[in-house]
Structures are given as C-alpha cells and as structure tokens.
Amino acid sequence: MNTDIVRSIYSNCTLCPRVCQVNRYERAGFCGAGTKIKLARAALHLWEEPCLSGSAGSGAVFFSNCTLKCIFCQNSDISSGGFGKEISVDRLSDIFLELQDKGAANIDLITGTHYVPSIIAALDKVKHRIMIPVVFNCGGYESLDTLRLLDGYIDIYLPDLKYYDDETAVRLSAAPGYFAAALGAIGEMIRQTGSPVFSADNDDGLLKKGVIIRHMVIPGMRKDSISLLDRLAETISTDRYIISLMSQYTPFYKAKDIPGINRRITSFEYDSVVDHAFKLGMKGFMQERSSAKEEYTPPFDLEGV
C-alpha cells in the first residue's frame, strides 16, 4: 500500500464501523490512535488456541489503543490507556521477521484494526520472506471495506463475537450495532480464507488457514450467549469455522466495581453454553474454568518493540 493511499485513509478515517471520519493527522479517533503505529509488546505467546500457539507460541504483536471500549478489558493499560511505543512501518516489518526467526508458529496481529493501512504497508515490504501464517486477531467490530483491504494478506482470522443484544454491546463496549457488524465481518473473513485448513504434519496440528470465532461467556449473560450461537449457526454453516468458547472472564478494569459482572462465571453458566454449542453441531475449543487467571495476561513491557 503506497503512502498516498495510507495518508488518504488516515486523513478521513472510516476503518471501523464507527466511521468517525476523523483526520488522524490532526487528532486521534475514538480508538485513541493517531497515524503512528504504537506497540506494547512483540513476543512469543503460548496462550492462544492450541492450533495457533503450537509448541513455540504465536508471534504476538500487541497494538496499542482499540476501536472498542470494553469495561472488562484485561489489556486496558494498552487498549484504553494507550501505553506503548511509537514505531515506523520499517520497524514493524523487521519485528515480523524477528518473530519468525524465533520460531513463532504465526504472526499474530492483536487489535490492529485502527492501524490496518500501516500493517499492510509493513507486510508489503516482507511478505515474500514470511513463511508462516499471518493472523488477524480482533474484537469483531470490523468494517467490510477494511477487511477487503486485508484480502490476500491474512491467512487466519481470529475475531471475537461478543454479544447478541445491542444494548449490552453499547453498555459494555460502547459498540452500537455490534452483532450485525461482527456477523457480517465473519462472513467476509470466511469468504477470504475458506473452511479451516490444518497442517499436513499430523504432529503439530497447526491451523494454516481459516477462521476461529471466539466467544467469552460473561456473568449473567448465558441467554445472550445462546441466542448468539443460534443466530451464528443459522447464518453460517458450522463446518466453515472453528468455535472457541472461553471461560476466562475475570472482572478486570471497570468491571470490578459493577454489580452483576464483578464476579467470575459459574460452571453452570459456562457448561450450558458449551452444551448448546454441541447441540448446534459446532466444533472447536473449550476452556477449563481455571483459565480465569490474571497470569494469562502478558506483561506489557515493550518486549520486542
């Protein structure tokens, strides 16, 4: 992506469904980002799904700022606080290669929607040298036009599908129209990647291409989860994606002070959602409830940046 196109996009930003149209050369958008890439960490990460982490770990690149404002975000220091270091496109390209050299199973781009033009520019510089899959790990609140810019660059999409109810999406993530946007985005992701494809090496079991949809069960929202799964199964065939049902909800950030979500989920809440997914014919990953631990959040210490 040439610099003129990058400048055009950032000067009238519509990268996410908020369509802020902010000139990010003059001020930050809703996401808190300007035009300079900002990273908080770039290192091997063992806590993604097994088919992504493998034995060495994903090459996780944590971008600062975020298009969502989740009040329970475990990465709030970087998503809302904006902690990180500004780097150039050239440096981002080098980071991709450094992670590959360390044995990363993939390049895992974490919450990078607001930097997509810069990510594409960085990938353009080194895509002929990257021999591992590129993963776009996002909150699900995505623009179809932005995803189309990524067509041909991304091998694996890892979106969240957080909420079915729109009022809940606004209350917990300040994201109006979340479910419709996320469901449409997932359809586009599947169009680009096709059904999941795994490594021919039976020993590593790594995903090479496809979509993994993450859904984290939130306290008191079991019925919302079930409605979300029903609509997903009605809309997209269950053999076109992998589901990852997460039990790791912990009342981080503002959630610790909000009645109803200032607790971890119960076994009943999580198990009932898992059982419903099985009834719908969904296949994928389920977490132990012991995954709800703070140590699964990596230190944001600028490692690898």
PDB file of C-alpha atoms in Angstrom:
ATOM      1  CA  MET A   1       0.000   0.000   0.000  1.00  0.00           C
ATOM      2  CA  ASN A   2       1.582   3.269  -1.100  1.00  0.00           C
ATOM      3  CA  THR A   3       1.937   6.304   1.130  1.00  0.00           C
ATOM      4  CA  ASP A   4      -0.706   8.324  -0.732  1.00  0.00           C
ATOM      5  CA  ILE A   5      -3.372   5.695  -0.031  1.00  0.00           C
ATOM      6  CA  VAL A   6      -2.289   5.402   3.600  1.00  0.00           C
ATOM      7  CA  ARG A   7      -2.496   9.181   4.003  1.00  0.00           C
ATOM      8  CA  SER A   8      -5.924   9.283   2.339  1.00  0.00           C
ATOM      9  CA  ILE A   9      -7.325   6.666   4.719  1.00  0.00           C
ATOM     10  CA  TYR A  10      -5.909   8.196   7.907  1.00  0.00           C
ATOM     11  CA  SER A  11      -6.986  11.713   6.945  1.00  0.00           C
ATOM     12  CA  ASN A  12     -10.665  10.649   6.814  1.00  0.00           C
ATOM     13  CA  CYS A  13     -10.786   7.555   8.975  1.00  0.00           C
ATOM     14  CA  THR A  14     -13.566   5.018   8.395  1.00  0.00           C
ATOM     15  CA  LEU A  15     -11.563   1.920   9.354  1.00  0.00           C
ATOM     16  CA  CYS A  16     -14.132   0.643  11.879  1.00  0.00           C
ATOM     17  CA  PRO A  17     -17.956   0.710  11.947  1.00  0.00           C
ATOM     18  CA  ARG A  18     -17.958   3.981  13.919  1.00  0.00           C
ATOM     19  CA  VAL A  19     -16.974   5.801  10.692  1.00  0.00           C
ATOM     20  CA  CYS A  20     -15.502   8.693  12.708  1.00  0.00           C
ATOM     21  CA  GLN A  21     -14.140  10.432   9.574  1.00  0.00           C
ATOM     22  CA  VAL A  22     -11.513  11.976  11.848  1.00  0.00           C
ATOM     23  CA  ASN A  23      -8.334  13.371  10.310  1.00  0.00           C
ATOM     24  CA  ARG A  24      -5.910  11.363  12.430  1.00  0.00           C
ATOM     25  CA  TYR A  25      -3.018  13.568  11.350  1.00  0.00           C
ATOM     26  CA  GLU A  26      -4.684  16.300  13.395  1.00  0.00           C
ATOM     27  CA  ARG A  27      -6.264  14.392  16.279  1.00  0.00           C
ATOM     28  CA  ALA A  28      -6.897  10.862  17.498  1.00  0.00           C
ATOM     29  CA  GLY A  29     -10.020   8.970  16.584  1.00  0.00           C
ATOM     30  CA  PHE A  30     -12.422   7.303  19.016  1.00  0.00           C
ATOM     31  CA  CYS A  31      -9.865   4.485  19.204  1.00  0.00           C
ATOM     32  CA  GLY A  32      -7.270   6.846  20.674  1.00  0.00           C
ATOM     33  CA  ALA A  33      -4.837   6.342  17.803  1.00  0.00           C
ATOM     34  CA  GLY A  34      -3.126   8.864  15.592  1.00  0.00           C
ATOM     35  CA  THR A  35      -1.214   7.855  12.479  1.00  0.00           C
ATOM     36  CA  LYS A  36       1.930   6.405  14.071  1.00  0.00           C
ATOM     37  CA  ILE A  37       1.927   2.683  14.828  1.00  0.00           C
ATOM     38  CA  LYS A  38       2.122   2.068  18.561  1.00  0.00           C
ATOM     39  CA  LEU A  39       3.036  -1.307  20.071  1.00  0.00           C
ATOM     40  CA  ALA A  40       3.128  -2.548  23.663  1.00  0.00           C
ATOM     41  CA  ARG A  41       4.744  -5.945  23.114  1.00  0.00           C
ATOM     42  CA  ALA A  42       6.003  -8.271  20.366  1.00  0.00           C
ATOM     43  CA  ALA A  43       6.959 -11.713  21.652  1.00  0.00           C
ATOM     44  CA  LEU A  44       6.202 -15.421  21.577  1.00  0.00           C
ATOM     45  CA  HIS A  45       2.835 -16.071  23.234  1.00  0.00           C
ATOM     46  CA  LEU A  46       1.681 -19.521  24.381  1.00  0.00           C
ATOM     47  CA  TRP A  47      -1.873 -18.689  25.446  1.00  0.00           C
ATOM     48  CA  GLU A  48      -3.743 -18.712  22.138  1.00  0.00           C
ATOM     49  CA  GLU A  49      -5.744 -21.745  20.995  1.00  0.00           C
ATOM     50  CA  PRO A  50      -3.501 -24.870  20.685  1.00  0.00           C
ATOM     51  CA  CYS A  51      -3.701 -24.887  16.879  1.00  0.00           C
ATOM     52  CA  LEU A  52      -2.277 -21.356  16.882  1.00  0.00           C
ATOM     53  CA  SER A  53       0.263 -21.457  19.697  1.00  0.00           C
ATOM     54  CA  GLY A  54       1.801 -24.822  18.882  1.00  0.00           C
ATOM     55  CA  SER A  55       4.858 -25.671  20.963  1.00  0.00           C
ATOM     56  CA  ALA A  56       6.789 -22.427  20.399  1.00  0.00           C
ATOM     57  CA  GLY A  57       3.960 -19.902  20.612  1.00  0.00           C
ATOM     58  CA  SER A  58       2.344 -17.340  18.336  1.00  0.00           C
ATOM     59  CA  GLY A  59       4.376 -14.323  17.331  1.00  0.00           C
ATOM     60  CA  ALA A  60       2.072 -11.938  19.189  1.00  0.00           C
ATOM     61  CA  VAL A  61       2.198  -8.280  18.184  1.00  0.00           C
ATOM     62  CA  PHE A  62       0.108  -6.251  20.654  1.00  0.00           C
ATOM     63  CA  PHE A  63      -1.058  -2.957  19.153  1.00  0.00           C
ATOM     64  CA  SER A  64      -1.908  -0.090  21.498  1.00  0.00           C
ATOM     65  CA  ASN A  65      -5.362   1.579  21.538  1.00  0.00           C
ATOM     66  CA  CYS A  66      -8.588  -0.072  20.399  1.00  0.00           C
ATOM     67  CA  THR A  67     -11.794   0.545  18.470  1.00  0.00           C
ATOM     68  CA  LEU A  68     -13.795  -0.933  21.391  1.00  0.00           C
ATOM     69  CA  LYS A  69     -14.131   0.311  24.976  1.00  0.00           C
ATOM     70  CA  CYS A  70     -14.803  -2.924  26.848  1.00  0.00           C
ATOM     71  CA  ILE A  71     -15.240  -2.195  30.541  1.00  0.00           C
ATOM     72  CA  PHE A  72     -13.822  -5.620  31.461  1.00  0.00           C
ATOM     73  CA  CYS A  73     -10.767  -5.492  29.174  1.00  0.00           C
ATOM     74  CA  GLN A  74      -7.824  -7.477  30.527  1.00  0.00           C
ATOM     75  CA  ASN A  75      -5.486  -5.369  28.385  1.00  0.00           C
ATOM     76  CA  SER A  76      -6.907  -1.997  29.447  1.00  0.00           C
ATOM     77  CA  ASP A  77      -3.451  -0.488  30.000  1.00  0.00           C
ATOM     78  CA  ILE A  78      -2.882  -0.599  26.260  1.00  0.00           C
ATOM     79  CA  SER A  79      -6.428  -0.627  24.846  1.00  0.00           C
ATOM     80  CA  SER A  80      -7.797   2.347  26.804  1.00  0.00           C
ATOM     81  CA  GLY A  81      -4.661   3.658  28.494  1.00  0.00           C
ATOM     82  CA  GLY A  82      -2.735   3.795  25.243  1.00  0.00           C
ATOM     83  CA  PHE A  83       0.521   2.501  26.722  1.00  0.00           C
ATOM     84  CA  GLY A  84       3.083   1.651  24.072  1.00  0.00           C
ATOM     85  CA  LYS A  85       5.919   2.873  21.902  1.00  0.00           C
ATOM     86  CA  GLU A  86       5.582   4.515  18.503  1.00  0.00           C
ATOM     87  CA  ILE A  87       7.452   2.719  15.736  1.00  0.00           C
ATOM     88  CA  SER A  88       7.905   3.041  11.978  1.00  0.00           C
ATOM     89  CA  VAL A  89       6.497   0.808   9.251  1.00  0.00           C
ATOM     90  CA  ASP A  90      10.026  -0.440   8.590  1.00  0.00           C
ATOM     91  CA  ARG A  91      10.445  -1.417  12.244  1.00  0.00           C
ATOM     92  CA  LEU A  92       7.121  -3.303  12.166  1.00  0.00           C
ATOM     93  CA  SER A  93       8.357  -5.249   9.122  1.00  0.00           C
ATOM     94  CA  ASP A  94      11.534  -6.162  10.997  1.00  0.00           C
ATOM     95  CA  ILE A  95       9.512  -7.312  14.010  1.00  0.00           C
ATOM     96  CA  PHE A  96       7.567  -9.736  11.819  1.00  0.00           C
ATOM     97  CA  LEU A  97      10.803 -11.307  10.595  1.00  0.00           C
ATOM     98  CA  GLU A  98      12.334 -11.378  14.081  1.00  0.00           C
ATOM     99  CA  LEU A  99       9.343 -13.306  15.428  1.00  0.00           C
ATOM    100  CA  GLN A 100       9.562 -15.756  12.544  1.00  0.00           C
ATOM    101  CA  ASP A 101      13.276 -16.258  13.261  1.00  0.00           C
ATOM    102  CA  LYS A 102      12.415 -17.056  16.907  1.00  0.00           C
ATOM    103  CA  GLY A 103      10.269 -19.974  15.724  1.00  0.00           C
ATOM    104  CA  ALA A 104       6.814 -18.393  16.002  1.00  0.00           C
ATOM    105  CA  ALA A 105       4.001 -20.531  14.643  1.00  0.00           C
ATOM    106  CA  ASN A 106       2.452 -17.445  13.053  1.00  0.00           C
ATOM    107  CA  ILE A 107       2.440 -13.642  13.081  1.00  0.00           C
ATOM    108  CA  ASP A 108      -0.434 -12.772  15.436  1.00  0.00           C
ATOM    109  CA  LEU A 109      -1.679  -9.197  14.886  1.00  0.00           C
ATOM    110  CA  ILE A 110      -3.641  -8.342  18.045  1.00  0.00           C
ATOM    111  CA  THR A 111      -6.195  -5.488  17.900  1.00  0.00           C
ATOM    112  CA  GLY A 112      -4.676  -3.799  14.885  1.00  0.00           C
ATOM    113  CA  THR A 113      -7.829  -2.621  13.064  1.00  0.00           C
ATOM    114  CA  HIS A 114      -7.018   1.069  13.554  1.00  0.00           C
ATOM    115  CA  TYR A 115      -3.547   0.535  12.007  1.00  0.00           C
ATOM    116  CA  VAL A 116      -4.547  -1.603   9.009  1.00  0.00           C
ATOM    117  CA  PRO A 117      -3.038   0.693   6.324  1.00  0.00           C
ATOM    118  CA  SER A 118       0.309   0.649   8.166  1.00  0.00           C
ATOM    119  CA  ILE A 119       0.127  -3.108   8.727  1.00  0.00           C
ATOM    120  CA  ILE A 120      -0.437  -3.659   5.010  1.00  0.00           C
ATOM    121  CA  ALA A 121       2.481  -1.360   4.194  1.00  0.00           C
ATOM    122  CA  ALA A 122       4.699  -3.353   6.572  1.00  0.00           C
ATOM    123  CA  LEU A 123       3.579  -6.690   5.143  1.00  0.00           C
ATOM    124  CA  ASP A 124       4.196  -5.448   1.601  1.00  0.00           C
ATOM    125  CA  LYS A 125       7.854  -4.976   2.484  1.00  0.00           C
ATOM    126  CA  VAL A 126       8.419  -8.530   3.742  1.00  0.00           C
ATOM    127  CA  LYS A 127       5.555 -10.757   2.565  1.00  0.00           C
ATOM    128  CA  HIS A 128       7.891 -12.620   0.203  1.00  0.00           C
ATOM    129  CA  ARG A 129      10.004 -13.567   3.244  1.00  0.00           C
ATOM    130  CA  ILE A 130       7.228 -14.570   5.654  1.00  0.00           C
ATOM    131  CA  MET A 131       6.782 -18.332   5.536  1.00  0.00           C
ATOM    132  CA  ILE A 132       4.282 -18.667   8.407  1.00  0.00           C
ATOM    133  CA  PRO A 133       0.580 -17.729   8.547  1.00  0.00           C
ATOM    134  CA  VAL A 134      -0.497 -14.179   9.365  1.00  0.00           C
ATOM    135  CA  VAL A 135      -3.315 -13.972  11.927  1.00  0.00           C
ATOM    136  CA  PHE A 136      -5.674 -11.010  12.318  1.00  0.00           C
ATOM    137  CA  ASN A 137      -6.805 -11.157  15.959  1.00  0.00           C
ATOM    138  CA  CYS A 138      -9.623  -8.659  16.510  1.00  0.00           C
ATOM    139  CA  GLY A 139     -12.667  -7.650  18.528  1.00  0.00           C
ATOM    140  CA  GLY A 140     -15.145  -8.477  15.760  1.00  0.00           C
ATOM    141  CA  TYR A 141     -16.365  -4.885  15.347  1.00  0.00           C
ATOM    142  CA  GLU A 142     -14.995  -4.613  11.821  1.00  0.00           C
ATOM    143  CA  SER A 143     -15.763  -2.748   8.627  1.00  0.00           C
ATOM    144  CA  LEU A 144     -16.228  -4.785   5.454  1.00  0.00           C
ATOM    145  CA  ASP A 145     -14.213  -2.239   3.477  1.00  0.00           C
ATOM    146  CA  THR A 146     -11.298  -2.566   5.883  1.00  0.00           C
ATOM    147  CA  LEU A 147     -11.415  -6.356   5.728  1.00  0.00           C
ATOM    148  CA  ARG A 148     -11.377  -6.188   1.940  1.00  0.00           C
ATOM    149  CA  LEU A 149      -8.123  -4.228   2.154  1.00  0.00           C
ATOM    150  CA  LEU A 150      -6.679  -7.223   4.018  1.00  0.00           C
ATOM    151  CA  ASP A 151      -7.784  -9.779   1.411  1.00  0.00           C
ATOM    152  CA  GLY A 152      -4.708 -11.750   0.375  1.00  0.00           C
ATOM    153  CA  TYR A 153      -2.651 -10.643   3.371  1.00  0.00           C
ATOM    154  CA  ILE A 154      -4.364 -12.631   6.137  1.00  0.00           C
ATOM    155  CA  ASP A 155      -4.324 -16.425   6.394  1.00  0.00           C
ATOM    156  CA  ILE A 156      -6.231 -16.822   9.656  1.00  0.00           C
ATOM    157  CA  TYR A 157      -8.868 -14.564  11.173  1.00  0.00           C
ATOM    158  CA  LEU A 158      -9.444 -14.715  14.937  1.00  0.00           C
ATOM    159  CA  PRO A 159     -12.455 -12.480  15.667  1.00  0.00           C
ATOM    160  CA  ASP A 160     -14.425 -12.146  18.862  1.00  0.00           C
ATOM    161  CA  LEU A 161     -18.180 -12.489  18.677  1.00  0.00           C
ATOM    162  CA  LYS A 162     -19.011 -10.840  21.981  1.00  0.00           C
ATOM    163  CA  TYR A 163     -22.718 -10.007  22.199  1.00  0.00           C
ATOM    164  CA  TYR A 164     -26.066 -10.656  20.569  1.00  0.00           C
ATOM    165  CA  ASP A 165     -28.025  -7.904  22.338  1.00  0.00           C
ATOM    166  CA  ASP A 166     -27.260  -4.398  21.091  1.00  0.00           C
ATOM    167  CA  GLU A 167     -27.971  -2.635  24.383  1.00  0.00           C
ATOM    168  CA  THR A 168     -25.443  -4.928  26.062  1.00  0.00           C
ATOM    169  CA  ALA A 169     -22.856  -4.141  23.382  1.00  0.00           C
ATOM    170  CA  VAL A 170     -23.326  -0.421  23.981  1.00  0.00           C
ATOM    171  CA  ARG A 171     -23.243  -0.755  27.760  1.00  0.00           C
ATOM    172  CA  LEU A 172     -20.173  -2.979  27.951  1.00  0.00           C
ATOM    173  CA  SER A 173     -18.158  -1.958  24.883  1.00  0.00           C
ATOM    174  CA  ALA A 174     -19.654   1.327  23.571  1.00  0.00           C
ATOM    175  CA  ALA A 175     -20.286  -0.521  20.306  1.00  0.00           C
ATOM    176  CA  PRO A 176     -23.685   0.193  18.692  1.00  0.00           C
ATOM    177  CA  GLY A 177     -24.721  -2.338  16.060  1.00  0.00           C
ATOM    178  CA  TYR A 178     -22.069  -4.763  17.286  1.00  0.00           C
ATOM    179  CA  PHE A 179     -23.676  -8.103  16.406  1.00  0.00           C
ATOM    180  CA  ALA A 180     -24.712  -7.123  12.885  1.00  0.00           C
ATOM    181  CA  ALA A 181     -21.258  -5.704  12.167  1.00  0.00           C
ATOM    182  CA  ALA A 182     -19.446  -8.709  13.632  1.00  0.00           C
ATOM    183  CA  LEU A 183     -21.628 -11.291  11.883  1.00  0.00           C
ATOM    184  CA  GLY A 184     -21.144  -9.558   8.541  1.00  0.00           C
ATOM    185  CA  ALA A 185     -17.416  -9.308   9.180  1.00  0.00           C
ATOM    186  CA  ILE A 186     -17.161 -13.023   9.945  1.00  0.00           C
ATOM    187  CA  GLY A 187     -18.897 -13.806   6.661  1.00  0.00           C
ATOM    188  CA  GLU A 188     -16.299 -11.760   4.795  1.00  0.00           C
ATOM    189  CA  MET A 189     -13.452 -13.393   6.710  1.00  0.00           C
ATOM    190  CA  ILE A 190     -14.718 -16.849   5.750  1.00  0.00           C
ATOM    191  CA  ARG A 191     -15.130 -15.747   2.134  1.00  0.00           C
ATOM    192  CA  GLN A 192     -11.435 -14.802   2.098  1.00  0.00           C
ATOM    193  CA  THR A 193      -9.977 -17.828   3.849  1.00  0.00           C
ATOM    194  CA  GLY A 194     -12.407 -20.650   3.146  1.00  0.00           C
ATOM    195  CA  SER A 195     -13.011 -23.515   5.553  1.00  0.00           C
ATOM    196  CA  PRO A 196     -10.289 -24.350   8.102  1.00  0.00           C
ATOM    197  CA  VAL A 197      -7.132 -25.993   6.741  1.00  0.00           C
ATOM    198  CA  PHE A 198      -4.641 -27.657   9.074  1.00  0.00           C
ATOM    199  CA  SER A 199      -1.015 -28.538   8.583  1.00  0.00           C
ATOM    200  CA  ALA A 200      -0.331 -31.780   6.730  1.00  0.00           C
ATOM    201  CA  ASP A 201       2.055 -32.590   9.572  1.00  0.00           C
ATOM    202  CA  ASN A 202      -0.134 -34.661  11.880  1.00  0.00           C
ATOM    203  CA  ASP A 203       2.185 -33.975  14.800  1.00  0.00           C
ATOM    204  CA  ASP A 204       1.840 -30.197  15.021  1.00  0.00           C
ATOM    205  CA  GLY A 205      -1.897 -29.795  14.358  1.00  0.00           C
ATOM    206  CA  LEU A 206      -1.425 -26.137  13.438  1.00  0.00           C
ATOM    207  CA  LEU A 207      -4.067 -24.149  11.609  1.00  0.00           C
ATOM    208  CA  LYS A 208      -2.788 -22.812   8.306  1.00  0.00           C
ATOM    209  CA  LYS A 209      -5.888 -21.070   7.008  1.00  0.00           C
ATOM    210  CA  GLY A 210      -9.399 -20.353   8.234  1.00  0.00           C
ATOM    211  CA  VAL A 211     -11.474 -18.587  10.886  1.00  0.00           C
ATOM    212  CA  ILE A 212     -11.664 -19.196  14.630  1.00  0.00           C
ATOM    213  CA  ILE A 213     -14.565 -17.392  16.291  1.00  0.00           C
ATOM    214  CA  ARG A 214     -14.059 -16.600  19.964  1.00  0.00           C
ATOM    215  CA  HIS A 215     -16.923 -16.092  22.354  1.00  0.00           C
ATOM    216  CA  MET A 216     -16.325 -15.382  26.025  1.00  0.00           C
ATOM    217  CA  VAL A 217     -19.178 -16.214  28.386  1.00  0.00           C
ATOM    218  CA  ILE A 218     -19.930 -13.237  30.655  1.00  0.00           C
ATOM    219  CA  PRO A 219     -21.579 -13.472  34.093  1.00  0.00           C
ATOM    220  CA  GLY A 220     -25.365 -13.292  33.937  1.00  0.00           C
ATOM    221  CA  MET A 221     -25.421 -13.404  30.124  1.00  0.00           C
ATOM    222  CA  ARG A 222     -25.863 -17.089  29.438  1.00  0.00           C
ATOM    223  CA  LYS A 223     -29.065 -16.491  27.449  1.00  0.00           C
ATOM    224  CA  ASP A 224     -27.362 -13.849  25.313  1.00  0.00           C
ATOM    225  CA  SER A 225     -24.610 -16.371  24.518  1.00  0.00           C
ATOM    226  CA  ILE A 226     -27.170 -18.982  23.495  1.00  0.00           C
ATOM    227  CA  SER A 227     -29.027 -16.514  21.244  1.00  0.00           C
ATOM    228  CA  LEU A 228     -25.718 -15.518  19.669  1.00  0.00           C
ATOM    229  CA  LEU A 229     -24.800 -19.131  18.914  1.00  0.00           C
ATOM    230  CA  ASP A 230     -28.257 -19.823  17.476  1.00  0.00           C
ATOM    231  CA  ARG A 231     -28.023 -16.899  15.068  1.00  0.00           C
ATOM    232  CA  LEU A 232     -24.459 -17.771  14.084  1.00  0.00           C
ATOM    233  CA  ALA A 233     -25.450 -21.355  13.270  1.00  0.00           C
ATOM    234  CA  GLU A 234     -28.498 -20.164  11.295  1.00  0.00           C
ATOM    235  CA  THR A 235     -26.388 -17.778   9.239  1.00  0.00           C
ATOM    236  CA  ILE A 236     -23.131 -19.631   8.597  1.00  0.00           C
ATOM    237  CA  SER A 237     -22.668 -23.393   8.291  1.00  0.00           C
ATOM    238  CA  THR A 238     -20.880 -24.786  11.338  1.00  0.00           C
ATOM    239  CA  ASP A 239     -18.271 -26.558   9.178  1.00  0.00           C
ATOM    240  CA  ARG A 240     -16.971 -23.215   7.884  1.00  0.00           C
ATOM    241  CA  TYR A 241     -15.328 -22.070  11.127  1.00  0.00           C
ATOM    242  CA  ILE A 242     -13.911 -23.226  14.442  1.00  0.00           C
ATOM    243  CA  ILE A 243     -15.605 -22.044  17.633  1.00  0.00           C
ATOM    244  CA  SER A 244     -13.617 -21.164  20.755  1.00  0.00           C
ATOM    245  CA  LEU A 245     -15.782 -20.815  23.859  1.00  0.00           C
ATOM    246  CA  MET A 246     -13.908 -19.009  26.585  1.00  0.00           C
ATOM    247  CA  SER A 247     -14.402 -19.269  30.338  1.00  0.00           C
ATOM    248  CA  GLN A 248     -11.598 -16.865  31.262  1.00  0.00           C
ATOM    249  CA  TYR A 249     -13.775 -13.853  32.124  1.00  0.00           C
ATOM    250  CA  THR A 250     -12.240 -12.012  35.067  1.00  0.00           C
ATOM    251  CA  PRO A 251     -13.605  -8.672  36.366  1.00  0.00           C
ATOM    252  CA  PHE A 252     -10.754  -6.505  35.175  1.00  0.00           C
ATOM    253  CA  TYR A 253     -10.709  -2.731  34.736  1.00  0.00           C
ATOM    254  CA  LYS A 254     -14.068  -1.024  35.421  1.00  0.00           C
ATOM    255  CA  ALA A 255     -15.980  -4.311  35.717  1.00  0.00           C
ATOM    256  CA  LYS A 256     -14.653  -4.979  39.198  1.00  0.00           C
ATOM    257  CA  ASP A 257     -16.922  -2.204  40.529  1.00  0.00           C
ATOM    258  CA  ILE A 258     -20.091  -3.082  38.591  1.00  0.00           C
ATOM    259  CA  PRO A 259     -22.662  -5.370  40.259  1.00  0.00           C
ATOM    260  CA  GLY A 260     -23.568  -8.403  38.168  1.00  0.00           C
ATOM    261  CA  ILE A 261     -20.294  -8.605  36.252  1.00  0.00           C
ATOM    262  CA  ASN A 262     -17.889  -8.144  39.163  1.00  0.00           C
ATOM    263  CA  ARG A 263     -17.502 -11.899  39.506  1.00  0.00           C
ATOM    264  CA  ARG A 264     -16.299 -14.872  37.507  1.00  0.00           C
ATOM    265  CA  ILE A 265     -18.748 -17.115  35.691  1.00  0.00           C
ATOM    266  CA  THR A 266     -20.205 -20.229  37.275  1.00  0.00           C
ATOM    267  CA  SER A 267     -19.774 -23.774  35.992  1.00  0.00           C
ATOM    268  CA  PHE A 268     -23.480 -23.843  35.171  1.00  0.00           C
ATOM    269  CA  GLU A 269     -23.250 -20.697  33.036  1.00  0.00           C
ATOM    270  CA  TYR A 270     -20.311 -21.938  31.031  1.00  0.00           C
ATOM    271  CA  ASP A 271     -21.374 -25.584  30.716  1.00  0.00           C
ATOM    272  CA  SER A 272     -24.843 -24.667  29.474  1.00  0.00           C
ATOM    273  CA  VAL A 273     -23.341 -22.567  26.671  1.00  0.00           C
ATOM    274  CA  VAL A 274     -20.900 -25.337  25.744  1.00  0.00           C
ATOM    275  CA  ASP A 275     -23.710 -27.911  25.692  1.00  0.00           C
ATOM    276  CA  HIS A 276     -25.758 -25.681  23.410  1.00  0.00           C
ATOM    277  CA  ALA A 277     -22.850 -25.267  21.006  1.00  0.00           C
ATOM    278  CA  PHE A 278     -22.500 -29.049  20.805  1.00  0.00           C
ATOM    279  CA  LYS A 279     -26.235 -29.397  20.098  1.00  0.00           C
ATOM    280  CA  LEU A 280     -25.808 -26.982  17.194  1.00  0.00           C
ATOM    281  CA  GLY A 281     -23.014 -29.127  15.754  1.00  0.00           C
ATOM    282  CA  MET A 282     -20.239 -26.649  16.469  1.00  0.00           C
ATOM    283  CA  LYS A 283     -16.686 -27.928  16.837  1.00  0.00           C
ATOM    284  CA  GLY A 284     -13.705 -26.251  18.411  1.00  0.00           C
ATOM    285  CA  PHE A 285     -12.125 -25.379  21.731  1.00  0.00           C
ATOM    286  CA  MET A 286     -13.486 -25.189  25.247  1.00  0.00           C
ATOM    287  CA  GLN A 287     -11.573 -23.775  28.235  1.00  0.00           C
ATOM    288  CA  GLU A 288     -11.178 -25.085  31.733  1.00  0.00           C
ATOM    289  CA  ARG A 289     -12.633 -22.624  34.233  1.00  0.00           C
ATOM    290  CA  SER A 290      -9.120 -22.422  35.724  1.00  0.00           C
ATOM    291  CA  SER A 291      -8.267 -20.250  32.711  1.00  0.00           C
ATOM    292  CA  ALA A 292      -9.803 -17.263  34.536  1.00  0.00           C
ATOM    293  CA  LYS A 293      -6.485 -16.140  35.953  1.00  0.00           C
ATOM    294  CA  GLU A 294      -4.633 -12.861  35.785  1.00  0.00           C
ATOM    295  CA  GLU A 295      -1.365 -14.542  34.823  1.00  0.00           C
ATOM    296  CA  TYR A 296      -2.749 -15.230  31.357  1.00  0.00           C
ATOM    297  CA  THR A 297      -2.402 -11.508  30.660  1.00  0.00           C
ATOM    298  CA  PRO A 298       1.131 -10.882  29.357  1.00  0.00           C
ATOM    299  CA  PRO A 299       3.320  -8.118  30.762  1.00  0.00           C
ATOM    300  CA  PHE A 300       3.169  -5.008  28.600  1.00  0.00           C
ATOM    301  CA  ASP A 301       6.807  -4.045  28.959  1.00  0.00           C
ATOM    302  CA  LEU A 302       7.722  -3.173  25.349  1.00  0.00           C
ATOM    303  CA  GLU A 303       9.499  -6.510  24.891  1.00  0.00           C
ATOM    304  CA  GLY A 304      10.444  -6.965  21.240  1.00  0.00           C
ATOM    305  CA  VAL A 305       9.372  -3.447  20.276  1.00  0.00           C
TER     306      VAL A 305
END
